Coordinates of C-alpha atoms in Angstrom, one line a residue:
M1014 CA -52.2 -33.3 82.5
G1015 CA -52.0 -30.0 80.8
A1016 CA -50.3 -28.5 77.7
F1017 CA -47.6 -25.8 77.6
E1018 CA -46.3 -23.7 74.6
G1019 CA -43.3 -21.5 74.4
M1020 CA -39.6 -21.1 73.3
N1021 CA -36.9 -23.5 74.3
F1022 CA -33.3 -22.6 75.3
R1023 CA -32.3 -22.4 71.7
G1024 CA -35.1 -20.1 70.8
Q1025 CA -37.0 -22.9 69.0
Y1026 CA -40.7 -23.1 69.3
Y1027 CA -42.1 -26.1 71.0
K1028 CA -45.4 -27.5 72.3
W1029 CA -45.1 -29.7 75.4
K1030 CA -47.9 -31.9 76.8
G1031 CA -48.6 -34.2 79.6
S1032 CA -46.3 -32.8 82.3
I1033 CA -46.1 -29.8 84.6
L1034 CA -42.4 -29.5 83.9
P1035 CA -41.1 -26.9 81.4
P1036 CA -38.3 -28.3 79.1
R1037 CA -34.7 -27.9 80.4
L1038 CA -31.3 -29.0 79.4
T1039 CA -31.0 -31.0 82.6
M1040 CA -33.4 -31.8 85.3
A1041 CA -32.8 -32.3 89.0
L1042 CA -36.0 -33.6 90.5
G1043 CA -36.9 -35.5 93.7
V1044 CA -39.9 -37.2 95.1
A1045 CA -40.9 -37.1 98.8
L1046 CA -43.2 -40.0 99.8
D1047 CA -45.4 -40.6 102.8
L1048 CA -46.3 -44.3 103.0
G1049 CA -49.4 -44.4 105.1
T1050 CA -51.5 -47.3 106.3
S1051 CA -54.5 -46.1 104.4
G1052 CA -52.8 -44.7 101.3
Y1053 CA -49.6 -43.1 99.8
R1054 CA -48.9 -39.4 99.2
G1055 CA -46.1 -37.8 97.3
H1056 CA -44.5 -34.5 96.3
L1057 CA -42.6 -33.8 93.1
V1058 CA -39.8 -31.4 94.1
D1059 CA -37.4 -29.3 92.0
L1060 CA -34.1 -29.8 93.7
D1061 CA -32.5 -27.0 91.6
K1062 CA -35.0 -24.3 92.8
K1063 CA -34.6 -24.4 96.6
G1064 CA -36.9 -27.4 97.0
K1065 CA -39.9 -25.9 95.2
I1066 CA -42.9 -28.3 95.3
L1067 CA -44.2 -28.8 91.8
A1068 CA -47.1 -31.2 92.2
T1069 CA -48.7 -33.6 94.6
A1070 CA -50.2 -37.0 94.1
I1071 CA -52.2 -39.4 96.4
T1072 CA -53.6 -42.9 96.2
M1073 CA -57.2 -43.3 97.3
R1074 CA -56.5 -46.6 99.1
H1075 CA -53.6 -48.7 100.3
P1076 CA -52.5 -51.2 97.6
L1077 CA -52.2 -54.3 99.9
P1078 CA -55.3 -56.4 100.7
G1079 CA -56.7 -55.6 104.1
A1080 CA -58.2 -52.7 106.1
N1081 CA -55.5 -52.1 108.7
I1082 CA -51.8 -52.7 109.6
M1083 CA -52.4 -56.2 110.9
D1084 CA -54.2 -57.2 107.7
H1085 CA -51.2 -56.0 105.7
L1086 CA -48.7 -57.9 107.9
H1087 CA -50.7 -61.1 107.7
F1088 CA -51.0 -60.8 104.0
W1089 CA -47.3 -60.3 103.7
M1090 CA -46.5 -63.3 105.7
E1091 CA -49.1 -65.6 104.1
N1092 CA -48.6 -64.7 100.5
G1093 CA -44.9 -64.0 100.8
P1094 CA -42.6 -61.0 100.7
E1095 CA -42.1 -61.2 96.9
V1096 CA -45.8 -60.7 96.3
G1097 CA -46.2 -58.0 98.9
H1098 CA -43.2 -56.1 97.9
R1099 CA -44.1 -56.1 94.2
I1100 CA -47.5 -54.7 95.1
V1101 CA -46.0 -51.9 97.1
I1102 CA -43.3 -51.0 94.6
E1103 CA -45.6 -51.1 91.6
T1104 CA -48.0 -48.7 93.4
V1105 CA -45.1 -46.4 94.3
D1106 CA -44.0 -46.4 90.7
K1107 CA -47.6 -45.6 89.5
L1108 CA -47.9 -42.8 92.0
I1109 CA -44.6 -41.2 90.9
A1110 CA -45.6 -41.6 87.2
T1111 CA -48.8 -39.7 88.0
L1112 CA -46.7 -36.7 89.0
G1113 CA -45.7 -36.2 85.3
A1114 CA -41.9 -36.4 85.4
K1115 CA -39.7 -38.8 83.3
P1116 CA -37.8 -41.5 85.2
E1117 CA -34.4 -40.2 84.1
E1118 CA -35.2 -36.7 85.6
I1119 CA -35.7 -38.1 89.2
S1120 CA -32.4 -38.5 91.0
R1121 CA -33.5 -38.7 94.6
V1122 CA -36.4 -40.2 96.6
S1123 CA -37.2 -39.9 100.3
V1124 CA -39.8 -41.9 102.2
C1125 CA -41.4 -41.7 105.6
G1126 CA -43.9 -44.0 107.4
N1127 CA -44.5 -46.4 110.3
P1128 CA -42.1 -49.3 110.8
A1129 CA -44.3 -51.8 109.0
Q1130 CA -44.8 -49.7 105.9
M1131 CA -41.1 -48.8 105.7
S1132 CA -40.1 -52.4 106.2
M1133 CA -42.4 -53.6 103.4
F1134 CA -41.1 -50.9 101.1
E1135 CA -37.6 -52.1 101.7
K1136 CA -38.5 -55.8 101.8
I1137 CA -36.8 -56.4 105.1
E1138 CA -38.0 -58.5 108.2
I1139 CA -41.5 -57.6 109.4
R1140 CA -42.2 -60.5 111.8
D1141 CA -40.8 -58.6 114.8
L1142 CA -43.7 -56.1 114.1
A1143 CA -46.4 -58.7 113.6
F1144 CA -45.8 -60.7 116.8
A1145 CA -45.7 -59.5 120.4
G1146 CA -43.2 -61.1 122.8
Q1147 CA -39.6 -62.2 122.5
S1148 CA -40.3 -65.9 122.9
I1149 CA -42.1 -66.3 119.6
L1150 CA -39.5 -64.3 117.8
K1151 CA -36.8 -66.5 119.2
R1152 CA -38.7 -69.6 118.3
L1153 CA -39.1 -68.3 114.7
N1154 CA -35.4 -67.3 114.6
V1155 CA -36.3 -63.7 113.8
K1156 CA -33.4 -61.3 113.6
V1157 CA -34.7 -57.8 114.3
P1158 CA -33.3 -55.3 111.8
E1159 CA -31.6 -52.1 113.1
R1160 CA -33.8 -49.6 111.1
K1161 CA -31.3 -46.8 111.3
A1162 CA -31.1 -43.9 108.8
H1163 CA -29.5 -45.0 105.5
S1164 CA -29.7 -44.6 101.7
I1165 CA -30.0 -47.2 99.0
K1166 CA -30.3 -47.2 95.3
A1167 CA -33.6 -47.3 93.5
D1168 CA -32.7 -50.4 91.4
E1169 CA -32.1 -52.4 94.7
L1170 CA -35.8 -51.9 95.4
G1171 CA -36.9 -52.7 91.8
M1172 CA -38.2 -49.2 91.2
S1173 CA -38.8 -48.2 87.5
S1174 CA -40.3 -44.7 87.9
V1175 CA -37.0 -43.0 88.7
R1176 CA -33.3 -43.3 87.6
R1177 CA -31.9 -46.8 88.4
T1178 CA -29.1 -45.0 90.4
A1179 CA -31.5 -42.6 92.2
E1180 CA -30.7 -42.3 95.9
V1181 CA -33.5 -43.4 98.1
R1182 CA -33.3 -41.9 101.6
I1183 CA -34.7 -44.0 104.5
P1184 CA -35.2 -42.3 107.9
P1185 CA -34.6 -44.0 111.2
S1186 CA -37.0 -45.4 113.8
I1187 CA -36.6 -44.4 117.4
R1188 CA -37.0 -48.0 118.3
H1189 CA -38.1 -50.9 116.1
E1190 CA -41.8 -50.3 117.3
I1191 CA -41.6 -46.5 117.1
G1192 CA -41.1 -45.5 113.5
A1193 CA -40.1 -42.6 111.3
D1194 CA -43.6 -41.3 111.2
A1195 CA -43.7 -41.0 115.0
L1196 CA -40.3 -39.3 114.9
A1197 CA -41.5 -36.9 112.3
M1198 CA -44.6 -36.1 114.4
I1199 CA -42.3 -35.4 117.4
M1200 CA -39.8 -33.2 115.5
K1201 CA -42.3 -31.2 113.4
T1202 CA -44.5 -30.3 116.4
G1203 CA -41.5 -29.5 118.6
L1204 CA -43.2 -31.1 121.6
M1205 CA -39.8 -32.1 123.1
D1206 CA -38.9 -28.4 123.5
K1207 CA -42.1 -27.4 125.3
K1208 CA -41.1 -28.4 128.8
E1209 CA -44.7 -29.4 129.6
T1210 CA -46.7 -32.6 129.9
C1211 CA -48.4 -33.1 126.6
M1212 CA -49.7 -35.7 124.2
V1213 CA -49.4 -36.2 120.4
T1214 CA -51.2 -38.4 118.0
D1215 CA -51.0 -39.1 114.3
Y1216 CA -54.6 -40.0 113.6
G1217 CA -55.3 -42.7 111.1
T1218 CA -55.9 -46.4 110.6
N1219 CA -52.8 -47.1 112.8
A1220 CA -52.8 -44.3 115.4
E1221 CA -49.3 -43.6 116.7
M1222 CA -49.4 -41.7 120.0
G1223 CA -47.1 -40.4 122.6
L1224 CA -47.2 -38.9 126.1
F1225 CA -44.3 -36.6 127.0
Y1226 CA -43.7 -36.4 130.8
K1227 CA -40.7 -35.2 132.8
G1228 CA -38.3 -35.5 129.9
E1229 CA -39.4 -39.0 128.8
L1230 CA -41.6 -40.0 125.9
Y1231 CA -44.0 -42.9 126.4
T1232 CA -45.4 -44.2 123.1
G1233 CA -48.1 -46.6 121.9
S1234 CA -49.8 -47.5 118.7
A1235 CA -53.5 -48.3 118.4
A1236 CA -54.9 -50.2 115.4
A1237 CA -57.9 -47.9 115.3
G1238 CA -59.3 -49.3 112.0
P1239 CA -60.1 -47.8 108.7
A1240 CA -63.0 -45.6 109.8
M1241 CA -60.5 -42.9 110.9
E1242 CA -59.5 -42.6 107.2
G1243 CA -63.1 -42.8 105.9
Q1244 CA -62.9 -46.4 105.0
S1245 CA -65.2 -49.3 105.9
I1246 CA -67.9 -46.6 105.8
D1247 CA -70.6 -46.9 103.2
F1248 CA -69.7 -43.6 101.5
G1249 CA -66.2 -43.4 103.0
M1250 CA -63.1 -42.1 101.2
L1251 CA -59.6 -40.7 102.1
A1252 CA -59.1 -37.0 102.6
A1253 CA -59.2 -35.9 98.9
P1254 CA -61.1 -33.4 96.8
Q1255 CA -64.9 -33.9 97.1
A1256 CA -64.7 -35.5 100.5
I1257 CA -67.0 -34.3 103.3
S1258 CA -64.5 -33.3 106.0
D1259 CA -66.7 -31.6 108.6
I1260 CA -70.2 -31.0 109.7
I1261 CA -71.4 -27.7 111.3
L1262 CA -74.7 -27.3 113.1
G1263 CA -76.9 -24.8 111.3
E1264 CA -80.4 -23.4 112.1
N1265 CA -83.6 -25.4 112.4
G1266 CA -81.7 -28.6 112.9
R1267 CA -80.0 -28.5 109.6
W1268 CA -76.3 -29.4 109.1
Y1269 CA -73.7 -27.5 107.0
N1270 CA -71.7 -30.1 105.0
V1271 CA -68.1 -28.9 104.6
V1272 CA -66.3 -30.4 101.6
L1273 CA -62.6 -30.4 100.5
N1274 CA -62.0 -28.5 97.2
E1275 CA -59.3 -29.2 94.6
K1276 CA -56.7 -27.6 96.9
L1277 CA -57.8 -29.7 99.9
H1278 CA -59.3 -26.6 101.5
P1279 CA -62.6 -27.0 103.4
T1280 CA -65.6 -25.2 101.9
R1281 CA -69.3 -25.1 102.9
S1282 CA -71.1 -27.1 100.2
A1283 CA -74.7 -27.6 101.3
L1284 CA -77.1 -27.2 104.1
V1285 CA -78.9 -30.4 104.7
D1286 CA -81.7 -31.8 107.0
P1287 CA -80.0 -34.9 108.4
R1288 CA -83.4 -36.6 109.0
T1289 CA -84.9 -36.2 105.6
G1290 CA -82.1 -35.3 103.2
E1291 CA -83.8 -32.0 102.1
E1292 CA -80.9 -30.0 100.8
Q1293 CA -80.0 -26.4 100.0
R1294 CA -76.9 -26.2 97.7
L1295 CA -74.3 -23.5 98.5
D1296 CA -71.4 -22.3 96.4
G1297 CA -69.1 -25.2 97.1
V1298 CA -67.8 -28.5 95.8
V1299 CA -70.1 -31.3 95.1
A1300 CA -69.3 -34.2 97.5
R1301 CA -68.8 -37.8 96.5
G1302 CA -68.0 -39.3 99.9
I1303 CA -67.2 -38.7 103.5
T1304 CA -63.7 -38.8 105.0
G1305 CA -62.6 -39.7 108.6
T1306 CA -63.0 -36.2 110.0
G1307 CA -66.5 -35.9 108.5
T1308 CA -67.3 -39.2 110.2
V1309 CA -66.1 -37.8 113.6
A1310 CA -68.1 -34.6 113.0
A1311 CA -71.3 -36.6 112.1
M1312 CA -70.8 -38.6 115.3
A1313 CA -70.3 -35.6 117.5
I1314 CA -73.1 -33.5 116.2
G1315 CA -75.4 -36.6 116.0
L1316 CA -74.8 -37.3 119.7
E1317 CA -75.2 -33.7 120.8
T1318 CA -78.5 -33.3 118.9
G1319 CA -80.0 -36.7 119.6
V1320 CA -79.9 -37.8 115.9
I1321 CA -77.6 -40.6 117.3
K1322 CA -78.8 -42.4 120.4
L1323 CA -76.1 -45.1 120.8
P1324 CA -76.1 -47.6 119.2
Y1325 CA -78.9 -46.4 117.0
V1326 CA -79.6 -43.6 114.5
D1327 CA -82.8 -41.9 115.5
T1328 CA -84.2 -41.0 112.1
P1329 CA -87.2 -42.5 110.1
D1330 CA -84.9 -44.6 107.9
R1331 CA -82.1 -45.1 110.4
K1332 CA -79.8 -43.0 108.2
I1333 CA -78.2 -39.6 108.7
H1334 CA -78.6 -37.8 105.4
M1335 CA -75.9 -35.6 103.9
T1336 CA -75.4 -33.8 100.6
N1337 CA -75.6 -35.4 97.2
G1338 CA -77.4 -38.5 98.4
I1339 CA -74.6 -39.5 100.8
Y1340 CA -75.7 -41.0 104.1
F1341 CA -74.2 -42.3 107.4
G1342 CA -75.9 -45.4 108.7
E1343 CA -76.0 -47.4 111.9
E1344 CA -73.2 -49.8 110.8
D1345 CA -71.1 -46.6 110.1
V1346 CA -71.8 -45.5 113.6
R1347 CA -70.5 -48.8 115.0
E1348 CA -67.4 -48.7 112.8
A1349 CA -66.6 -45.1 113.8
G1350 CA -67.2 -46.0 117.5
K1351 CA -64.8 -48.8 117.4
A1352 CA -62.1 -46.6 115.9
T1353 CA -62.6 -43.7 118.3
G1354 CA -62.8 -46.2 121.2
A1355 CA -59.4 -47.7 120.3
I1356 CA -57.8 -44.3 120.3
R1357 CA -59.4 -43.2 123.6
A1358 CA -58.3 -46.6 125.1
G1359 CA -54.8 -45.9 123.9
H1360 CA -54.7 -42.4 125.4
R1361 CA -56.1 -43.7 128.7
T1362 CA -53.6 -46.5 128.8
L1363 CA -50.7 -44.1 128.4
I1364 CA -52.1 -41.9 131.2
E1365 CA -52.6 -44.9 133.5
E1366 CA -49.2 -46.5 132.8
V1367 CA -47.3 -43.3 133.3
G1368 CA -49.4 -42.3 136.3
V1369 CA -50.2 -38.7 135.4
D1370 CA -53.3 -36.8 136.5
D1371 CA -55.7 -35.7 133.8
D1372 CA -55.2 -32.0 134.6
E1373 CA -51.4 -32.3 134.2
I1374 CA -51.8 -32.8 130.4
K1375 CA -51.7 -29.3 129.0
T1376 CA -51.5 -29.6 125.2
M1377 CA -52.6 -32.1 122.5
Y1378 CA -50.7 -32.1 119.2
M1379 CA -52.7 -33.5 116.4
A1380 CA -51.1 -34.8 113.2
G1381 CA -52.2 -36.5 110.0
A1382 CA -55.1 -35.7 107.7
S1383 CA -57.7 -36.7 110.3
G1384 CA -55.8 -34.6 112.9
T1385 CA -55.8 -31.6 110.6
Y1386 CA -59.3 -31.4 109.4
V1387 CA -61.1 -32.5 112.5
D1388 CA -62.7 -29.9 114.7
P1389 CA -60.9 -30.4 118.1
I1390 CA -64.1 -29.7 120.1
K1391 CA -65.9 -32.4 118.1
A1392 CA -62.9 -34.7 118.5
Q1393 CA -63.0 -34.2 122.3
T1394 CA -66.8 -35.0 122.3
V1395 CA -66.2 -38.4 120.8
G1396 CA -63.1 -39.2 122.8
L1397 CA -60.3 -38.6 120.3
I1398 CA -58.4 -36.2 122.5
P1399 CA -58.2 -36.1 126.3
R1400 CA -61.2 -34.7 128.2
V1401 CA -59.2 -32.1 130.1
L1402 CA -56.9 -29.8 128.1
D1403 CA -55.6 -26.3 127.9
K1404 CA -54.7 -26.3 124.2
T1405 CA -54.8 -28.2 120.9
V1406 CA -52.4 -27.8 118.1
Q1407 CA -53.1 -29.2 114.6
A1408 CA -49.9 -29.8 112.6
G1409 CA -50.8 -31.4 109.3
N1410 CA -49.2 -34.4 107.6
T1411 CA -45.9 -34.4 109.5
S1412 CA -44.8 -37.6 107.9
L1413 CA -44.9 -36.1 104.4
M1414 CA -43.4 -32.8 105.7
M1415 CA -40.4 -34.8 107.2
S1416 CA -40.0 -36.8 104.0
Y1417 CA -39.7 -33.4 102.2
D1418 CA -37.1 -32.2 104.7
I1419 CA -34.8 -35.2 104.3
L1420 CA -35.2 -35.0 100.5
V1421 CA -34.0 -31.4 100.2
D1422 CA -31.5 -31.4 103.1
D1423 CA -28.4 -33.5 102.7
D1424 CA -27.9 -33.5 106.4
G1425 CA -31.6 -34.4 107.1
L1426 CA -31.1 -38.1 107.7
D1427 CA -28.2 -37.4 110.2
K1428 CA -30.4 -34.8 112.0
M1429 CA -33.2 -37.4 112.4
Q1430 CA -30.8 -40.1 113.6
D1431 CA -29.4 -37.7 116.2
V1432 CA -32.9 -36.9 117.5
A1433 CA -33.8 -40.6 117.5
N1434 CA -30.6 -41.4 119.5
A1435 CA -31.3 -38.6 122.0
I1436 CA -34.9 -39.5 122.8
S1437 CA -35.4 -41.5 126.0
S1438 CA -38.5 -43.5 125.3
K1439 CA -40.6 -46.4 126.6
H1440 CA -43.0 -48.2 124.2
I1441 CA -46.1 -49.7 125.7
M1442 CA -47.5 -52.6 123.7
F1443 CA -51.2 -52.2 123.8
A1444 CA -51.6 -55.8 122.4
T1445 CA -50.3 -57.2 125.7
S1446 CA -51.5 -54.4 128.1
K1447 CA -54.2 -55.5 130.6
V1448 CA -55.0 -51.8 131.1
F1449 CA -55.7 -51.4 127.4
E1450 CA -57.8 -54.5 127.3
D1451 CA -59.9 -53.5 130.3
I1452 CA -60.6 -50.0 128.8
Y1453 CA -61.2 -51.1 125.2
V1454 CA -63.8 -53.7 126.3
N1455 CA -65.8 -50.9 127.8
E1456 CA -65.3 -48.7 124.8
I1457 CA -66.8 -51.4 122.6
A1458 CA -69.8 -51.8 124.9
Y1459 CA -70.3 -48.0 125.0
W1460 CA -70.2 -47.5 121.2
T1461 CA -71.9 -50.7 120.0
E1462 CA -74.1 -51.9 122.8
G1463 CA -75.5 -48.8 124.4
M1464 CA -73.6 -48.9 127.7
T1465 CA -74.1 -45.6 129.6
M1466 CA -71.2 -43.4 130.6
D1467 CA -72.1 -44.0 134.2
M1468 CA -71.8 -47.7 133.7
Y1469 CA -68.6 -47.3 131.7
N1470 CA -67.0 -45.4 134.6
E1471 CA -68.2 -48.0 137.2
M1472 CA -66.7 -50.8 135.1
V1473 CA -63.3 -49.1 134.8
K1474 CA -63.2 -48.3 138.5
H1475 CA -64.0 -52.0 139.1
A1476 CA -60.9 -52.8 137.1
G1477 CA -58.8 -50.6 139.4
L1478 CA -58.6 -47.7 136.9
R1479 CA -59.6 -44.1 137.0
P1480 CA -63.0 -43.0 135.5
L1481 CA -63.2 -40.5 132.7
P1482 CA -63.2 -37.0 134.1
D1483 CA -65.8 -34.4 133.0
I1484 CA -65.0 -32.6 129.8
K1485 CA -63.1 -29.4 130.1
R1486 CA -62.9 -27.6 126.8
P1487 CA -59.5 -26.3 125.6
K1488 CA -59.0 -22.6 126.0
E1489 CA -57.0 -22.4 122.8
T1490 CA -57.2 -24.3 119.5
I1491 CA -54.3 -23.6 117.1
R1492 CA -54.3 -24.7 113.5
L1493 CA -50.8 -24.5 112.0
V1494 CA -51.9 -25.4 108.5
L1495 CA -55.1 -25.0 106.5
S1496 CA -54.8 -28.4 104.9
D1497 CA -52.9 -31.6 105.8
I1498 CA -50.8 -31.0 102.7
P1499 CA -50.2 -27.2 102.9
I1500 CA -48.4 -26.9 99.6
I1501 CA -49.5 -29.0 96.6
G1502 CA -47.6 -27.1 93.9
A1503 CA -48.6 -25.4 90.6
G1504 CA -49.2 -28.8 89.0
G1505 CA -52.0 -29.4 91.4
L1506 CA -53.2 -32.5 93.1
R1507 CA -53.4 -35.7 91.2
T1508 CA -55.3 -38.7 92.5
L1509 CA -54.5 -42.3 91.6
D1510 CA -58.0 -43.7 91.9
D1511 CA -57.1 -47.1 90.5
V1512 CA -53.9 -48.6 91.7
G1513 CA -54.4 -51.4 89.1
V1514 CA -52.5 -54.2 90.8
Y1515 CA -54.0 -57.7 90.7
L1516 CA -53.6 -61.1 92.2
E1517 CA -54.4 -64.1 90.0
G1518 CA -54.6 -67.8 90.3
S1519 CA -56.0 -70.9 88.6
F1520 CA -56.9 -73.9 90.7
E1521 CA -57.2 -77.5 89.7
G1522 CA -60.7 -78.7 90.4
C1523 CA -62.3 -75.2 90.0
I1524 CA -65.8 -75.6 88.3
G1525 CA -66.2 -71.9 87.6
C1526 CA -69.4 -71.6 89.7
K1527 CA -68.4 -68.0 90.6
K1528 CA -69.6 -68.3 94.1
C1529 CA -66.4 -66.7 95.3
Q1530 CA -67.1 -63.7 93.1
K1531 CA -70.7 -63.4 94.2
E1532 CA -69.8 -63.6 97.9
C1533 CA -66.9 -61.1 97.9
P1534 CA -68.1 -58.3 100.2
E1535 CA -66.0 -55.7 98.3
C1536 CA -66.7 -56.9 94.7
A1537 CA -62.9 -57.2 94.4
L1538 CA -62.9 -60.6 92.6
Q1539 CA -63.7 -61.8 89.1
V1540 CA -63.8 -65.3 87.6
S1541 CA -63.3 -65.9 83.9
S1542 CA -62.9 -68.9 81.7
I1543 CA -59.5 -69.6 80.1
G1544 CA -60.5 -72.7 78.2
N1545 CA -60.3 -76.4 78.7
K1546 CA -62.6 -76.1 81.6
K1547 CA -60.1 -74.0 83.5
F1548 CA -60.9 -70.7 85.2
L1549 CA -58.9 -67.7 86.3
I1550 CA -59.4 -65.9 89.6
R1551 CA -58.4 -62.2 89.5
V1552 CA -58.4 -60.1 92.7
N1553 CA -58.1 -56.3 92.8
T1554 CA -55.6 -55.9 95.7
E1555 CA -56.7 -52.4 96.8
H1556 CA -60.3 -53.4 97.3
C1557 CA -59.6 -56.9 98.8
L1558 CA -60.0 -57.2 102.6
G1559 CA -57.2 -59.8 102.6
T1560 CA -56.5 -62.5 105.1
A1561 CA -58.9 -61.0 107.7
C1562 CA -61.7 -61.9 105.3
K1563 CA -60.9 -64.8 102.8
N1564 CA -64.6 -65.2 102.3
C1565 CA -63.8 -66.2 98.7
Q1566 CA -61.8 -69.2 100.0
A1567 CA -64.4 -70.1 102.6
V1568 CA -67.3 -70.4 100.2
C1569 CA -65.6 -72.5 97.6
P1570 CA -67.8 -75.6 97.2
E1571 CA -64.9 -77.7 95.9
N1572 CA -62.4 -76.5 98.6
V1573 CA -59.8 -75.8 95.9
Y1574 CA -59.5 -72.1 96.3
D1575 CA -56.2 -71.1 98.1
F1576 CA -55.9 -67.4 98.7
S1577 CA -52.2 -67.7 99.7
A1578 CA -51.4 -69.2 96.3
L1579 CA -52.5 -66.1 94.3
K1580 CA -49.7 -64.3 92.5
I1581 CA -49.3 -60.7 91.4
V1582 CA -49.7 -59.7 87.8
K1583 CA -49.5 -56.3 86.1
K1584 CA -52.7 -54.6 85.0
G1585 CA -53.7 -55.8 81.6
T1586 CA -51.8 -59.1 81.8
S1587 CA -52.7 -62.6 82.9
A1588 CA -50.7 -65.2 84.9

C-alpha cells in the first residue's frame, strides 16, 4: 500500500494512503477473477477509463483443504456446502480487499474457472462433477444444473468486498464437464479458426485439454496433481515473485536459475552447481521457492544431463541444488513424474480415442501459468506436449483474460454463450477410460519405478495401443505474452500469502494429547485448551490436505476426532 498527495476536485489539499486509487467524486470499478484449482487471481479494473487494469492480486494457495480438484469436491460433500462456500467467498472477499478499493466503489465482478470452482463459488450442485456415470447420479437424485451464462447480485453470494447490488457475471460451460476456463482457452487462442488438427492444454493441478480434428473438439480433464503448480514439492510455490520458473544449462555442468521478478518477468538470478550447491549470484531476484515450470525444467535438464536417473537423483546427497538453499529431491522427482505422466496419458488418450496419427497434430496451444513460463522444448522432453509437432503457441492465463473481457464488454457473456452453443464437442471421461488407465499405469511405472522407455512401449503395444513416437522438435515456438498475467497495472502485484480461514471444533472426550497436531504432515492444525478439560482444534484450511489425508482423525487415540464436524470461523475468532 502506498501514499498519494495532491489536490482534490475542489482544489483542496489531501493526503491519501492505502490505495492505488486517486480520489474521485464517483468511482466505477470492477474486478475480474480467475478461480483456479491451485489459487485465485484478480484484476482491479477502472470501468470509466476503457477498462484500464489498475492492480492485480493473487492467492498463494487454494483456500479449500486438499491438493487437487477431487480433494476439494470431497471436502465440499463431506463437510457441507455451507462450510465450503463460506471458505470460498471469504477468500474472494480478502483477495478483492487486497486490491485496495472500497466495497462501495466496485459495481461489477466477473469470474472464470472450471465447472467445479464455478459451482462452488455459486453454491450450486457439484455432485454431477464428482461422480462418473449416470446411474449413481440417478440414485442420488442429482439434478444437473444448466451452467449457462448469467448474472447474479453480490449479496446473493454473501460477498462483502463489493457493493451489495454489484453485478456478478458468470460465463457458460460448453457442457457441464467442459467449463468456462476451457471455453476461454479455446476462444483466446483462436484454435477453432485455424482449420488444422491441433491440441490445447491449460496446464495446472487440473489440466483441461482438447484435440481439434475435422471441425470437432474432443476434450478431457486430467487431475495432474499439485506439482504442476509447484505444490507438494518441498520448496514449491505458485507462479509469483521470487519463484524459480526455469532452469537453463550453463557451462561446466552448472545451471542458470531463472526467477520471476515483481512484474512476473523471468530473470536470471544465479548460476549454480546442481550437485554441490556452489552458487554465483547474478543481478536478479533472490528466490524463495520453485514453481511448476521450474520443476519441469529441473526434470528435463536433470534427465538430459544424468543428474536424474529415474527414479533416483544421482548426486552425493540425493538432492538437486538450486539458488538460495533451495533443492529438488527424489520425492519431488516422483511427484513431478506423476503430474507429467497424467498429462501425457491424457494427451495420448485423446489421440487414441479420436484415431489421429501423431504427425497429423500440427500445433500445441499452451495456456495457464505453467503453459506460459515453461520452455516448450523441456516440456516436450518430459511429455507435457506431443512428441511430434510443428509449432507451439504459449497464450498466458486465458481464464483471467476472458474474465476481463466479460467484465468490460456488456455483450461478453452473450458472445461466450454463442460460441459455447456452436461448438460441437465430445468429452472423454478419463476416470472411466480403459485407454487412459492402460497408459497411466505405464506412466507411473516409468516415472516412479524406473521402467525403461523400451519396456513402456512394449507394454502399451501389448494393450493394443500405439507406442510413443520418436521426438520431433517443433520448428517454431511462439510466445504471445511475456508473463501469464501480461498486465498487472500501476498498483502492482499484491499477494495474499495468508488466506486466514480456519476450521474449528471441540470434541467430547478429547484429552488434549495433541497427537493430531504432531502428526499433521502440513503443520496445519493446532490444539489449545479452552478450560474445563475441553480443547479446541483449529485447522488452517489452505494448508490442510483435506479428506484425502485426515491423518489427524486417524491418529486420535480416543477416536473422538471428526474432521467432517469442523466448522468455519473467521480469523481471530473462535467457535
